Amino acid sequence: MPIRPIVKYGERVLHAPARPVERIDDAIHALLEDMVATMYAAPGIGLAAPQIGVALRVIVVDLSVGADKQQLIRLVNPEMVEREGEQKHEEGCLSIPGYAGSPARPSRVVVRGLDPEGKPAVFEASELLARAFCHELDHIDGLLFVDRLSPLKRDLMKRKLRKRVREGWEE
Ligand SMILES: [Zn+2]
């Protein structure tokens, strides 16, 4: 399971909507394996394919970061079918290291997609899992948590990030 480099803020693939997966084949299985390995190595609780430079609608989430195999979620072509309420907690992003913000998220979501075998999978989530789903679903739509902040905070952070992009992200 090769660990792939994580693409940083400013790279085009992170700021454009990803394409749906048409067929779940060996290439998608390999992609999912690499995404899980990369998420655990980071370490992080979620990763979307664009974060390793692949513009496909594929996400992985594991709140236990590998400690509990039951918690690993791998979804192809996920979509949010229900959302309600609101919560606000600090979030970071592996593609924006060193920065955090508190975007408004729904307090409860229902997410539907395909599992690695191509079977329909549905998850109802609240609290941290709901935030993780929202964060990763945003990634496949080309949105980052920064884009969800209030205009004042967003502009401030984007100014700082543009400077970081010009100077280059150090590894
Ligand atoms: Zn992220």
mmCIF file of N, CA and C and ligand atoms in Angstrom, residues 46-48 51 92-96 135-136 139 144-145, ligand 1:
data_model
loop_
_atom_site.group_PDB
_atom_site.id
_atom_site.type_symbol
_atom_site.label_atom_id
_atom_site.label_comp_id
_atom_site.label_asym_id
_atom_site.label_seq_id
_atom_site.Cartn_x
_atom_site.Cartn_y
_atom_site.Cartn_z
ATOM 1 N N GLY A 46 -9.699 11.437 7.702
ATOM 2 C CA GLY A 46 -10.415 11.383 6.434
ATOM 3 C C GLY A 46 -9.516 11.826 5.307
ATOM 4 N N LEU A 47 -9.817 11.346 4.100
ATOM 5 C CA LEU A 47 -9.047 11.752 2.925
ATOM 6 C C LEU A 47 -9.936 11.593 1.698
ATOM 7 N N ALA A 48 -9.800 12.541 0.783
ATOM 8 C CA ALA A 48 -10.535 12.471 -0.476
ATOM 9 C C ALA A 48 -9.523 12.317 -1.609
ATOM 10 N N GLN A 51 -7.012 14.864 -2.858
ATOM 11 C CA GLN A 51 -5.884 15.196 -1.986
ATOM 12 C C GLN A 51 -4.625 14.414 -2.318
ATOM 13 N N GLY A 92 -9.208 20.979 10.777
ATOM 14 C CA GLY A 92 -7.989 21.189 10.005
ATOM 15 C C GLY A 92 -8.092 20.385 8.731
ATOM 16 N N CYS A 93 -7.067 20.427 7.922
ATOM 17 C CA CYS A 93 -7.085 19.701 6.655
ATOM 18 C C CYS A 93 -5.656 19.317 6.304
ATOM 19 N N LEU A 94 -5.462 18.060 5.894
ATOM 20 C CA LEU A 94 -4.116 17.602 5.548
ATOM 21 C C LEU A 94 -3.546 18.377 4.370
ATOM 22 N N SER A 95 -4.410 19.014 3.594
ATOM 23 C CA SER A 95 -3.953 19.798 2.439
ATOM 24 C C SER A 95 -3.672 21.258 2.802
ATOM 25 N N ILE A 96 -3.972 21.627 4.067
ATOM 26 C CA ILE A 96 -3.690 22.995 4.536
ATOM 27 C C ILE A 96 -2.990 22.896 5.890
ATOM 28 N N HIS A 135 -16.658 17.426 5.338
ATOM 29 C CA HIS A 135 -15.334 17.888 4.921
ATOM 30 C C HIS A 135 -14.868 17.130 3.669
ATOM 31 N N GLU A 136 -15.034 15.799 3.685
ATOM 32 C CA GLU A 136 -14.563 14.999 2.539
ATOM 33 C C GLU A 136 -15.473 15.168 1.322
ATOM 34 N N HIS A 139 -14.451 18.200 -0.403
ATOM 35 C CA HIS A 139 -13.238 17.998 -1.209
ATOM 36 C C HIS A 139 -13.573 17.532 -2.625
ATOM 37 N N LEU A 144 -12.845 23.606 0.173
ATOM 38 C CA LEU A 144 -12.059 23.353 1.374
ATOM 39 C C LEU A 144 -12.726 24.075 2.527
ATOM 40 N N PHE A 145 -12.343 23.719 3.770
ATOM 41 C CA PHE A 145 -13.044 24.337 4.918
ATOM 42 C C PHE A 145 -12.925 25.857 4.875
HETATM 43 ZN ZN ZN B 1 -9.306 18.217 4.002
#
